[in-house]
Coordinates of N, CA, C and O in Angstrom, one line a residue:
M1 N 58.6 8.9 -59.5 CA 57.9 10.1 -59.7 C 56.4 10.2 -59.2 O 55.8 11.3 -58.7
I2 N 55.6 9.7 -58.6 CA 54.2 9.8 -58.5 C 54.3 10.1 -56.8 O 53.8 10.6 -56.6
F3 N 55.4 9.3 -56.3 CA 55.2 9.7 -54.9 C 56.2 11.5 -54.2 O 55.3 11.9 -53.5
L4 N 57.2 11.3 -55.6 CA 57.5 12.5 -55.3 C 56.6 13.7 -55.6 O 56.6 14.8 -54.8
N5 N 55.0 13.8 -56.1 CA 54.7 14.3 -56.5 C 53.4 14.9 -55.1 O 52.7 16.1 -55.3
K6 N 53.3 13.5 -54.6 CA 52.2 13.5 -53.8 C 52.8 14.3 -52.5 O 52.2 14.7 -51.7
D7 N 54.0 14.0 -52.0 CA 54.9 14.9 -51.0 C 55.0 16.2 -51.7 O 54.8 16.8 -50.3
V8 N 55.0 16.7 -52.9 CA 55.0 17.8 -52.9 C 53.8 18.8 -52.7 O 53.6 19.6 -51.8
S9 N 52.3 18.0 -53.3 CA 51.2 18.4 -52.9 C 50.9 18.5 -51.5 O 50.6 19.4 -51.0
F10 N 51.3 17.6 -50.6 CA 51.2 17.6 -49.2 C 51.7 18.7 -48.6 O 50.8 19.0 -47.6
V11 N 53.0 18.8 -49.0 CA 54.0 20.0 -48.4 C 53.3 21.5 -48.6 O 53.0 22.0 -48.0
L12 N 52.7 21.6 -49.9 CA 52.2 22.9 -50.4 C 51.2 22.7 -49.5 O 50.6 23.9 -49.3
S13 N 49.7 22.1 -49.7 CA 48.7 21.8 -48.8 C 49.0 22.3 -47.4 O 48.2 23.3 -47.1
L14 N 50.0 22.2 -46.7 CA 50.6 22.3 -45.4 C 51.0 23.1 -45.2 O 50.6 24.1 -44.3
F15 N 51.1 24.5 -45.9 CA 51.8 25.3 -46.2 C 50.6 26.6 -46.3 O 50.2 27.7 -45.6
I16 N 49.4 25.8 -47.4 CA 48.8 26.5 -47.3 C 47.6 26.7 -45.9 O 47.0 28.0 -46.0
I17 N 47.4 25.5 -45.7 CA 46.7 25.4 -44.2 C 47.4 26.4 -43.2 O 46.7 27.2 -42.3
I18 N 48.5 26.1 -43.3 CA 49.2 26.9 -42.1 C 49.1 28.4 -42.5 O 49.2 29.3 -41.6
G19 N 49.5 28.9 -43.4 CA 49.5 30.5 -43.8 C 47.7 30.9 -43.6 O 47.7 31.7 -43.2
V20 N 47.0 29.9 -43.8 CA 45.4 30.5 -44.0 C 45.4 30.6 -42.0 O 44.6 31.5 -41.5
F21 N 45.8 29.8 -41.7 CA 45.8 29.6 -40.1 C 46.1 31.1 -39.1 O 45.4 31.9 -38.8
F22 N 47.8 31.2 -39.9 CA 47.9 32.6 -39.2 C 47.6 33.6 -39.9 O 47.5 34.9 -38.6
G23 N 47.0 33.6 -41.2 CA 46.6 34.7 -41.6 C 45.4 35.0 -40.4 O 44.6 36.4 -40.6
C24 N 44.8 34.0 -40.7 CA 42.9 34.5 -39.9 C 43.6 34.9 -38.1 O 42.5 35.6 -37.8
E25 N 44.7 34.0 -37.7 CA 44.8 34.8 -36.3 C 44.9 36.2 -36.4 O 44.8 37.0 -35.5
S26 N 45.9 36.4 -37.3 CA 46.4 37.7 -36.7 C 45.0 38.9 -37.2 O 45.3 39.9 -36.6
N27 N 44.6 38.6 -38.4 CA 43.1 39.1 -38.4 C 42.2 39.0 -37.7 O 42.0 40.3 -37.1
F28 N 42.0 38.1 -36.6 CA 41.1 38.3 -35.6 C 41.8 39.0 -34.6 O 41.2 40.0 -33.8
K29 N 43.3 39.7 -34.6 CA 43.8 40.4 -33.2 C 43.6 41.7 -33.6 O 42.8 42.7 -33.2
E30 N 43.6 41.6 -34.6 CA 43.3 43.2 -35.5 C 42.2 43.6 -35.4 O 41.4 44.9 -34.6
V31 N 40.9 42.2 -35.7 CA 39.4 42.8 -35.1 C 39.3 42.7 -34.1 O 38.6 44.1 -33.2
H32 N 39.9 42.5 -32.9 CA 40.2 42.1 -31.4 C 40.6 43.9 -31.1 O 40.1 44.8 -30.1
K33 N 41.5 44.2 -31.8 CA 42.1 45.5 -31.1 C 40.9 46.3 -31.6 O 40.9 47.8 -30.7
N34 N 40.3 46.8 -32.1 CA 39.3 47.9 -33.3 C 38.3 47.5 -32.3 O 37.4 48.8 -32.2
D35 N 37.8 46.7 -31.5 CA 36.4 46.4 -30.8 C 37.4 46.7 -29.1 O 36.2 46.9 -27.7
Y36 N 38.5 47.1 -28.9 CA 38.8 47.3 -27.3 C 38.7 49.1 -27.7 O 39.5 49.5 -28.4
S37 N 38.6 49.4 -26.3 CA 38.7 51.2 -26.1 C 39.4 51.1 -24.8 O 38.6 50.7 -24.3
E38 N 40.4 51.7 -24.6 CA 41.2 52.2 -23.8 C 40.6 52.8 -22.5 O 39.7 54.1 -23.3
F39 N 40.2 52.8 -21.3 CA 39.4 53.5 -20.5 C 40.5 54.5 -19.6 O 41.2 54.0 -19.2
V40 N 40.4 55.7 -20.4 CA 41.7 56.6 -19.9 C 40.5 58.3 -19.5 O 39.6 58.2 -20.4
P41 N 41.2 58.7 -19.0 CA 40.3 59.9 -18.5 C 40.4 60.7 -20.2 O 41.3 60.9 -20.1
S42 N 39.4 61.8 -19.8 CA 39.8 62.7 -20.8 C 40.5 63.8 -20.1 O 40.9 65.0 -21.2
G43 N 40.7 64.0 -18.9 CA 41.6 64.8 -18.9 C 41.8 64.7 -17.1 O 41.8 63.7 -16.2
D44 N 43.4 65.3 -16.8 CA 44.1 65.2 -15.5 C 44.2 66.0 -14.8 O 44.7 67.3 -15.8
A45 N 44.6 66.6 -13.4 CA 45.0 68.1 -13.3 C 45.6 67.8 -11.9 O 45.4 66.4 -11.4
D46 N 47.1 68.1 -11.4 CA 47.5 68.1 -10.4 C 47.3 69.2 -9.2 O 47.1 70.1 -10.0
F47 N 47.3 69.0 -7.9 CA 46.6 70.1 -7.1 C 45.9 70.8 -7.6 O 46.1 72.3 -8.1
V48 N 44.6 70.4 -7.2 CA 43.6 71.0 -8.1 C 42.9 71.7 -6.3 O 43.0 71.7 -5.7
N49 N 42.5 73.0 -7.2 CA 41.7 73.8 -5.7 C 40.8 74.4 -6.7 O 40.6 75.6 -7.4
L50 N 39.5 74.0 -6.8 CA 38.3 74.4 -7.0 C 37.5 75.4 -5.9 O 37.2 74.6 -5.3
K51 N 36.6 76.3 -6.8 CA 35.6 76.9 -5.9 C 34.6 76.7 -6.3 O 34.4 77.8 -7.8
Y52 N 33.5 76.7 -5.9 CA 32.4 76.3 -6.6 C 31.3 77.8 -6.4 O 31.2 78.0 -4.4
T53 N 30.9 78.4 -7.0 CA 30.1 79.4 -6.4 C 28.1 79.9 -7.1 O 28.1 79.1 -7.7
D54 N 27.5 80.0 -6.4 CA 26.0 80.4 -6.5 C 26.2 81.9 -6.1 O 26.2 82.4 -5.1
S55 N 25.7 82.6 -7.3 CA 25.3 84.4 -7.1 C 26.3 85.0 -6.6 O 25.9 85.3 -5.7
G56 N 27.4 84.7 -6.9 CA 28.7 85.6 -6.3 C 29.6 84.9 -4.7 O 30.1 85.6 -4.7
K57 N 28.3 84.0 -4.5 CA 29.1 83.2 -2.6 C 29.6 82.4 -3.3 O 29.0 81.5 -3.8
I58 N 31.4 82.0 -2.4 CA 31.2 80.6 -2.5 C 30.1 79.9 -1.8 O 29.8 80.2 -0.3
K59 N 30.2 78.6 -2.2 CA 29.6 77.7 -1.5 C 30.2 76.8 -1.0 O 30.1 75.5 -0.4
S60 N 31.6 76.1 -2.1 CA 32.1 75.3 -1.5 C 33.6 75.4 -2.2 O 33.9 75.8 -3.4
I61 N 34.9 74.6 -1.5 CA 36.0 74.4 -1.9 C 36.5 73.3 -1.8 O 36.6 73.1 -1.0
L62 N 37.0 72.9 -3.0 CA 37.3 71.5 -3.0 C 39.3 71.8 -3.1 O 39.5 72.1 -4.3
V63 N 39.8 71.0 -2.7 CA 41.3 70.8 -2.7 C 41.6 69.3 -2.7 O 41.6 68.8 -1.7
S64 N 42.5 69.0 -4.1 CA 43.0 67.5 -4.1 C 44.1 67.6 -4.6 O 44.2 68.3 -5.6
P65 N 45.2 66.7 -4.4 CA 46.3 66.6 -5.3 C 46.6 66.1 -6.6 O 47.1 66.4 -7.2
K66 N 45.2 65.3 -7.0 CA 45.2 64.9 -8.1 C 43.7 64.7 -8.5 O 42.7 64.2 -7.6
M67 N 43.3 64.5 -9.6 CA 42.2 64.5 -10.2 C 42.2 64.0 -11.9 O 42.7 64.4 -12.8
F68 N 41.0 63.1 -11.7 CA 40.9 62.6 -13.0 C 39.9 62.7 -13.5 O 38.7 62.5 -12.6
D69 N 39.5 63.2 -14.8 CA 38.3 63.5 -15.3 C 37.5 62.4 -16.1 O 38.1 62.3 -17.6
Y70 N 36.6 62.0 -16.3 CA 36.1 61.1 -17.0 C 34.9 61.3 -17.7 O 33.5 60.4 -17.8
S71 N 34.3 62.3 -18.4 CA 33.4 62.6 -19.0 C 33.2 62.3 -20.4 O 31.9 62.3 -20.7
N72 N 34.3 61.6 -20.8 CA 34.0 61.1 -22.3 C 33.5 59.5 -22.0 O 33.5 58.9 -22.7
V73 N 33.3 59.0 -21.1 CA 32.2 57.3 -20.4 C 31.1 58.1 -20.4 O 30.3 59.4 -20.4
D74 N 30.3 56.7 -20.9 CA 28.8 57.1 -20.9 C 28.0 57.5 -19.2 O 27.4 58.3 -19.0
F75 N 28.3 57.0 -18.4 CA 28.4 57.2 -17.0 C 29.7 58.2 -16.5 O 30.1 57.6 -15.5
A76 N 29.4 59.6 -17.0 CA 30.6 60.5 -16.6 C 31.0 60.6 -15.3 O 30.0 60.5 -14.0
F77 N 32.1 60.6 -15.2 CA 32.6 60.8 -13.3 C 33.7 61.4 -13.0 O 34.6 61.6 -14.1
T78 N 33.7 61.6 -12.2 CA 35.5 62.9 -11.7 C 36.3 61.7 -10.2 O 35.1 61.7 -9.6
E79 N 37.0 61.7 -10.3 CA 37.6 60.4 -9.6 C 38.9 61.5 -8.9 O 39.8 62.1 -9.8
F80 N 39.2 61.6 -7.7 CA 40.7 62.2 -6.7 C 41.1 60.6 -6.0 O 40.7 60.6 -4.9
P81 N 42.2 60.1 -6.7 CA 42.4 59.0 -6.3 C 43.6 59.3 -5.0 O 43.7 58.4 -4.1
K82 N 43.8 60.6 -4.8 CA 44.8 61.0 -3.3 C 44.0 61.6 -2.5 O 44.2 62.2 -1.3
G83 N 42.5 61.4 -2.6 CA 41.6 61.9 -1.7 C 41.4 63.2 -1.6 O 42.1 64.2 -2.8
V84 N 40.8 63.9 -1.0 CA 40.0 65.3 -1.2 C 39.9 66.1 0.5 O 39.7 65.8 1.3
D85 N 40.2 67.3 0.4 CA 39.9 68.4 1.3 C 38.7 69.4 1.1 O 38.9 70.2 0.2
V86 N 37.3 69.3 1.7 CA 36.3 70.0 0.8 C 36.1 70.8 2.2 O 35.8 70.5 3.5
T87 N 35.3 72.5 2.0 CA 35.0 73.2 3.0 C 33.4 73.9 2.3 O 33.4 74.2 1.1
I88 N 32.6 73.2 3.1 CA 31.1 73.9 2.4 C 30.6 74.9 3.4 O 30.8 74.9 4.4
Y89 N 30.1 76.0 3.1 CA 29.5 77.2 3.2 C 28.3 77.1 3.1 O 27.6 76.7 2.1
D90 N 27.5 77.2 4.5 CA 26.2 77.8 4.5 C 25.9 79.0 3.9 O 26.4 79.7 3.8
D91 N 24.0 79.5 4.0 CA 24.0 81.0 4.0 C 24.2 81.6 4.7 O 24.3 82.9 4.4
K92 N 24.5 81.5 6.2 CA 25.2 82.2 7.0 C 26.7 82.7 7.2 O 27.5 82.9 7.7
G93 N 27.2 81.4 6.2 CA 28.8 81.6 6.3 C 29.4 80.7 7.2 O 31.2 80.8 7.1
K94 N 28.8 80.1 8.0 CA 29.4 79.0 8.6 C 29.8 77.5 7.7 O 29.1 77.1 6.6
R95 N 30.8 76.9 8.0 CA 31.6 76.4 7.0 C 31.8 74.7 7.6 O 31.3 74.5 9.2
T96 N 31.5 73.9 7.0 CA 32.0 72.2 7.4 C 32.9 71.9 6.5 O 33.1 72.2 5.5
F97 N 34.0 71.5 7.3 CA 35.2 70.5 6.9 C 34.9 69.0 6.7 O 35.1 68.5 7.1
I98 N 35.3 68.5 5.1 CA 35.3 67.3 5.1 C 36.6 67.0 4.5 O 37.4 67.6 3.5
R99 N 37.1 65.6 5.0 CA 38.6 65.1 4.8 C 38.3 63.5 4.3 O 37.6 63.0 5.3
S100 N 38.7 63.1 3.1 CA 38.7 61.6 2.6 C 40.1 61.5 2.1 O 40.5 62.1 1.2
N101 N 40.1 60.0 2.1 CA 41.7 59.1 1.5 C 41.5 59.5 -0.1 O 42.0 59.2 -0.9
Y102 N 39.8 59.0 -0.5 CA 39.4 58.9 -2.4 C 38.1 59.3 -2.3 O 37.2 59.6 -1.3
A103 N 37.9 60.0 -3.0 CA 36.2 60.6 -3.6 C 35.9 60.4 -5.0 O 37.1 60.3 -5.8
I104 N 35.0 60.2 -5.1 CA 34.5 60.0 -6.7 C 33.4 60.8 -7.1 O 32.3 60.4 -5.9
S105 N 32.9 61.5 -7.5 CA 31.3 62.4 -8.0 C 31.4 61.9 -9.2 O 32.0 62.1 -10.2
Y106 N 29.7 61.3 -9.3 CA 29.3 61.2 -10.4 C 28.5 62.3 -10.7 O 27.4 62.6 -10.0
K107 N 28.4 62.7 -12.3 CA 28.0 63.5 -12.3 C 26.1 63.6 -12.9 O 25.6 64.5 -12.5
Q108 N 26.1 62.3 -13.5 CA 24.6 62.1 -13.6 C 23.4 61.9 -12.2 O 22.7 62.7 -12.2
T109 N 24.0 61.7 -11.0 CA 23.3 61.5 -10.3 C 23.6 62.3 -9.0 O 23.1 62.5 -8.2
N110 N 24.6 63.4 -9.3 CA 25.1 64.1 -8.2 C 25.7 63.7 -7.2 O 24.9 64.5 -5.8
I111 N 26.2 62.3 -6.9 CA 26.7 62.3 -5.8 C 27.9 62.0 -5.6 O 28.5 61.4 -6.9
I112 N 28.3 62.2 -4.1 CA 30.0 61.9 -4.2 C 30.1 60.7 -3.2 O 29.5 61.1 -2.2
D113 N 31.2 60.0 -3.4 CA 31.3 58.8 -2.7 C 32.8 59.1 -1.9 O 33.7 59.5 -2.8
L114 N 32.6 59.2 -0.5 CA 34.0 59.5 -0.3 C 34.4 58.3 0.8 O 33.3 57.4 1.6
Q115 N 35.7 57.7 0.7 CA 36.4 56.4 1.1 C 37.1 57.1 1.6 O 38.3 57.8 1.3
G116 N 37.6 56.5 2.8 CA 39.1 55.7 3.7 C 39.3 57.2 4.7 O 39.5 58.3 4.3
K117 N 38.7 56.9 5.8 CA 39.1 57.9 6.9 C 38.7 58.8 6.7 O 39.3 60.1 6.6
V118 N 37.2 59.3 6.3 CA 36.4 60.3 6.3 C 36.2 60.9 7.3 O 35.7 60.2 8.7
K119 N 36.3 62.3 7.3 CA 36.3 62.8 8.7 C 35.6 64.2 8.3 O 36.2 65.1 7.4
I120 N 34.5 64.3 8.7 CA 33.5 65.8 8.9 C 33.7 66.8 10.1 O 33.2 65.9 11.1
T121 N 33.9 67.6 10.1 CA 33.7 68.6 11.2 C 33.0 70.1 11.2 O 33.2 70.8 10.0
S122 N 32.2 70.1 11.6 CA 31.1 71.5 11.9 C 32.1 72.4 12.8 O 32.9 72.4 13.4
E123 N 31.7 73.7 12.2 CA 32.2 75.0 13.0 C 31.8 74.6 15.0 O 32.3 75.3 15.8
S124 N 30.9 74.4 14.6 CA 29.9 73.8 16.1 C 30.7 73.2 17.2 O 30.6 72.7 17.9
G125 N 32.1 72.3 16.4 CA 32.2 71.2 16.9 C 32.0 69.2 17.0 O 32.8 68.8 17.1
Q126 N 31.3 69.4 16.0 CA 30.3 68.4 15.8 C 31.5 67.4 15.0 O 32.3 68.0 13.9
I127 N 31.9 65.8 15.3 CA 33.1 65.3 14.4 C 32.0 64.1 14.1 O 31.8 63.1 14.9
L128 N 31.7 63.5 12.8 CA 32.2 62.5 12.1 C 32.8 62.0 11.3 O 33.0 62.2 11.0
E129 N 33.3 60.2 12.2 CA 34.6 59.5 11.0 C 33.5 58.1 10.7 O 33.0 57.4 11.6
T130 N 34.2 57.7 9.3 CA 33.4 56.9 9.1 C 34.6 56.4 8.1 O 35.4 57.0 7.6
E131 N 33.8 55.5 7.4 CA 35.2 54.7 6.3 C 34.9 55.0 5.4 O 35.4 55.0 3.9
Q132 N 33.3 55.2 5.0 CA 32.6 55.7 3.6 C 31.3 56.4 3.7 O 30.5 56.0 4.6
L133 N 31.1 57.5 3.0 CA 30.2 58.3 3.0 C 30.0 59.0 1.6 O 30.7 58.9 1.2
Y134 N 28.3 58.9 1.8 CA 27.7 59.5 0.2 C 27.3 61.0 1.0 O 26.7 61.1 1.7
F135 N 27.1 61.7 -0.4 CA 27.0 63.0 -0.3 C 25.9 63.0 -1.6 O 26.8 63.2 -2.7
D136 N 24.6 63.5 -1.2 CA 23.7 64.0 -2.5 C 23.9 65.5 -2.4 O 23.4 66.3 -1.6
Q137 N 24.5 65.6 -3.6 CA 24.9 67.3 -3.6 C 23.4 68.3 -3.9 O 23.2 69.0 -3.2
K138 N 22.3 67.7 -4.5 CA 21.1 68.2 -4.9 C 20.6 68.5 -4.0 O 19.8 69.3 -3.1
N139 N 20.6 67.5 -2.5 CA 19.6 67.4 -1.3 C 20.1 67.9 -0.3 O 20.0 68.0 0.7
Q140 N 21.7 68.5 -0.4 CA 22.7 68.5 0.8 C 22.6 67.9 2.1 O 22.7 68.0 3.0
W141 N 22.6 66.0 1.6 CA 22.6 65.4 2.6 C 23.7 64.3 2.5 O 23.8 64.1 1.4
F142 N 23.8 63.6 3.8 CA 25.0 62.8 3.7 C 24.5 61.4 4.3 O 23.6 61.5 5.5
Y143 N 24.6 60.2 3.8 CA 24.2 59.2 4.3 C 25.4 58.2 4.4 O 26.2 58.4 3.2
T144 N 25.6 57.0 5.6 CA 26.3 55.6 5.3 C 25.6 54.5 5.8 O 24.5 55.0 6.7
E145 N 25.9 53.4 5.6 CA 25.2 52.6 6.6 C 26.9 51.5 6.9 O 26.5 51.0 7.8
K146 N 27.7 52.4 7.0 CA 29.0 51.9 7.4 C 29.0 52.2 8.7 O 28.0 52.7 9.5
K147 N 29.7 51.8 10.0 CA 30.0 52.2 11.5 C 30.9 53.7 11.1 O 31.6 54.0 10.1
Y148 N 30.2 54.4 12.5 CA 31.0 55.7 12.6 C 31.0 56.1 13.8 O 30.7 55.2 14.7
K149 N 31.5 57.2 13.8 CA 31.5 57.9 15.3 C 31.3 58.9 15.2 O 31.6 59.9 14.2
L150 N 30.2 59.6 16.1 CA 29.9 60.9 16.3 C 30.1 61.2 17.4 O 29.9 61.0 18.8
T151 N 30.6 62.8 17.9 CA 31.1 63.2 18.8 C 30.9 64.7 18.8 O 31.1 65.3 17.5
D152 N 30.7 65.5 19.9 CA 30.5 66.4 19.9 C 30.7 67.1 21.5 O 31.4 66.2 22.2
A153 N 30.6 68.4 22.1 CA 31.0 68.9 23.2 C 30.8 68.1 24.5 O 31.2 67.9 25.3
K154 N 29.7 67.4 24.1 CA 28.8 67.1 25.0 C 28.6 65.5 24.9 O 28.6 64.6 26.1
N155 N 28.4 64.6 24.2 CA 27.6 63.6 23.8 C 29.1 62.6 23.1 O 29.8 63.5 22.0
G156 N 29.1 61.5 22.9 CA 29.8 60.6 22.1 C 29.4 59.7 21.7 O 28.6 59.0 22.8
S157 N 29.0 59.0 20.3 CA 28.2 57.7 20.1 C 29.0 57.1 18.8 O 29.7 57.8 18.1
T158 N 28.5 55.7 18.8 CA 29.1 55.1 17.9 C 27.9 54.3 16.6 O 26.2 54.0 17.8
G159 N 28.0 53.7 16.0 CA 27.0 53.0 15.4 C 27.2 52.5 14.1 O 28.2 52.9 13.7
Q160 N 26.0 52.1 13.3 CA 26.2 51.5 11.9 C 25.0 51.8 11.3 O 23.8 51.4 11.1
G161 N 25.5 52.8 10.0 CA 24.0 53.5 9.3 C 23.6 54.8 10.2 O 23.6 54.8 11.4
I162 N 24.2 56.3 9.1 CA 23.2 57.4 9.6 C 23.4 58.1 8.5 O 23.9 57.9 7.4
D163 N 22.7 59.1 8.5 CA 22.2 60.0 7.5 C 22.0 61.4 8.2 O 21.2 61.1 9.5
F164 N 22.2 62.7 7.8 CA 22.3 63.8 8.3 C 22.2 65.2 7.1 O 23.1 65.1 6.3
S165 N 21.9 66.1 7.8 CA 21.9 67.4 6.4 C 23.0 67.4 6.8 O 23.9 67.7 8.0
K166 N 23.5 68.7 5.8 CA 25.2 69.1 6.0 C 25.8 70.3 7.0 O 26.8 70.2 7.3
D167 N 24.7 70.8 7.4 CA 25.0 71.6 8.7 C 24.8 70.8 9.9 O 25.2 71.0 11.4
F168 N 24.6 69.3 10.3 CA 24.2 68.6 11.4 C 22.7 69.0 12.1 O 23.1 68.3 13.1
K169 N 21.9 69.6 11.8 CA 20.4 70.3 12.4 C 20.2 68.5 12.4 O 19.2 68.9 13.4
T170 N 19.8 68.0 11.7 CA 18.8 67.0 11.4 C 19.9 65.3 11.2 O 20.5 65.4 10.5
I171 N 19.6 64.7 11.8 CA 20.3 63.4 11.8 C 19.5 62.0 12.2 O 18.9 62.5 13.7
N172 N 19.5 61.5 11.6 CA 19.2 59.9 11.6 C 19.9 59.2 11.6 O 20.8 58.9 11.2
S173 N 19.9 58.1 13.1 CA 21.0 57.4 13.5 C 20.3 55.7 13.5 O 19.1 55.9 13.5
Q174 N 21.0 55.1 13.1 CA 20.8 53.4 13.3 C 21.6 53.1 14.0 O 23.2 53.3 13.9
R175 N 21.6 52.2 14.8 CA 22.0 50.9 15.6 C 23.2 51.8 16.4 O 24.1 51.4 16.3
I176 N 22.4 52.3 17.3 CA 23.6 53.4 18.0 C 23.6 52.9 19.4 O 23.3 51.9 19.5
Q177 N 25.1 53.1 19.7 CA 25.6 52.9 20.9 C 26.2 54.2 21.4 O 26.5 54.9 20.9
G178 N 25.7 54.4 23.1 CA 26.6 56.0 23.0 C 25.3 56.9 23.8 O 24.6 55.9 24.1
E179 N 25.6 57.7 24.2 CA 24.7 58.8 24.9 C 24.5 60.2 24.0 O 26.0 60.3 23.6
I180 N 23.1 60.2 24.3 CA 23.3 61.3 23.5 C 22.1 62.4 24.3 O 21.1 61.9 25.1
E181 N 22.5 63.4 24.3 CA 21.5 64.3 24.8 C 20.2 65.1 23.8 O 20.7 65.3 23.0
S182 N 19.0 64.7 24.3 CA 17.9 65.1 23.8 C 17.3 66.2 24.3 O 16.9 66.9 25.0
S183 N 16.8 67.4 23.3 CA 16.2 68.6 24.0 C 14.8 68.1 24.1 O 13.9 68.9 24.6
E184 N 14.3 67.2 23.4 CA 13.1 66.6 24.0 C 12.2 65.9 25.3 O 13.2 65.5 26.2

């Protein structure tokens, strides 16, 4: 009878230990679920056509097949995973056309990161091609440290690293190759 009591108490203790172990495991999983926050956009849109205006004048038009808005995160941003086509207008109505395979716009810094076959074309015929380009919206300035190709009616050049104004009037190139005609 003493042996039977020891076996029963051992089995009973084993069940209690197993119950506590599995009870803690499911509780841990529940706590982990509460700590997990899903990274989902606060909004998404298909076939976007946005017009930015200032004082009644159109400043830019953005067209994209897909947009995700992440304004619900600490460092808010808008993502265009299928690319963008942007037309920027200057004060005289001249246009600059921008195309990329992917874009992301950061709200706090006003920086747009364009990636994948980025191509900028001005109405005067200047074309810049690169794989990644940043646009500082506040200062209306483009820049990259990636390789680029810049062409116009008279010249063509390649290099690595360039920054320029949105109207191509001021261009600063680094590690440049090719022929450039200068007015100086």
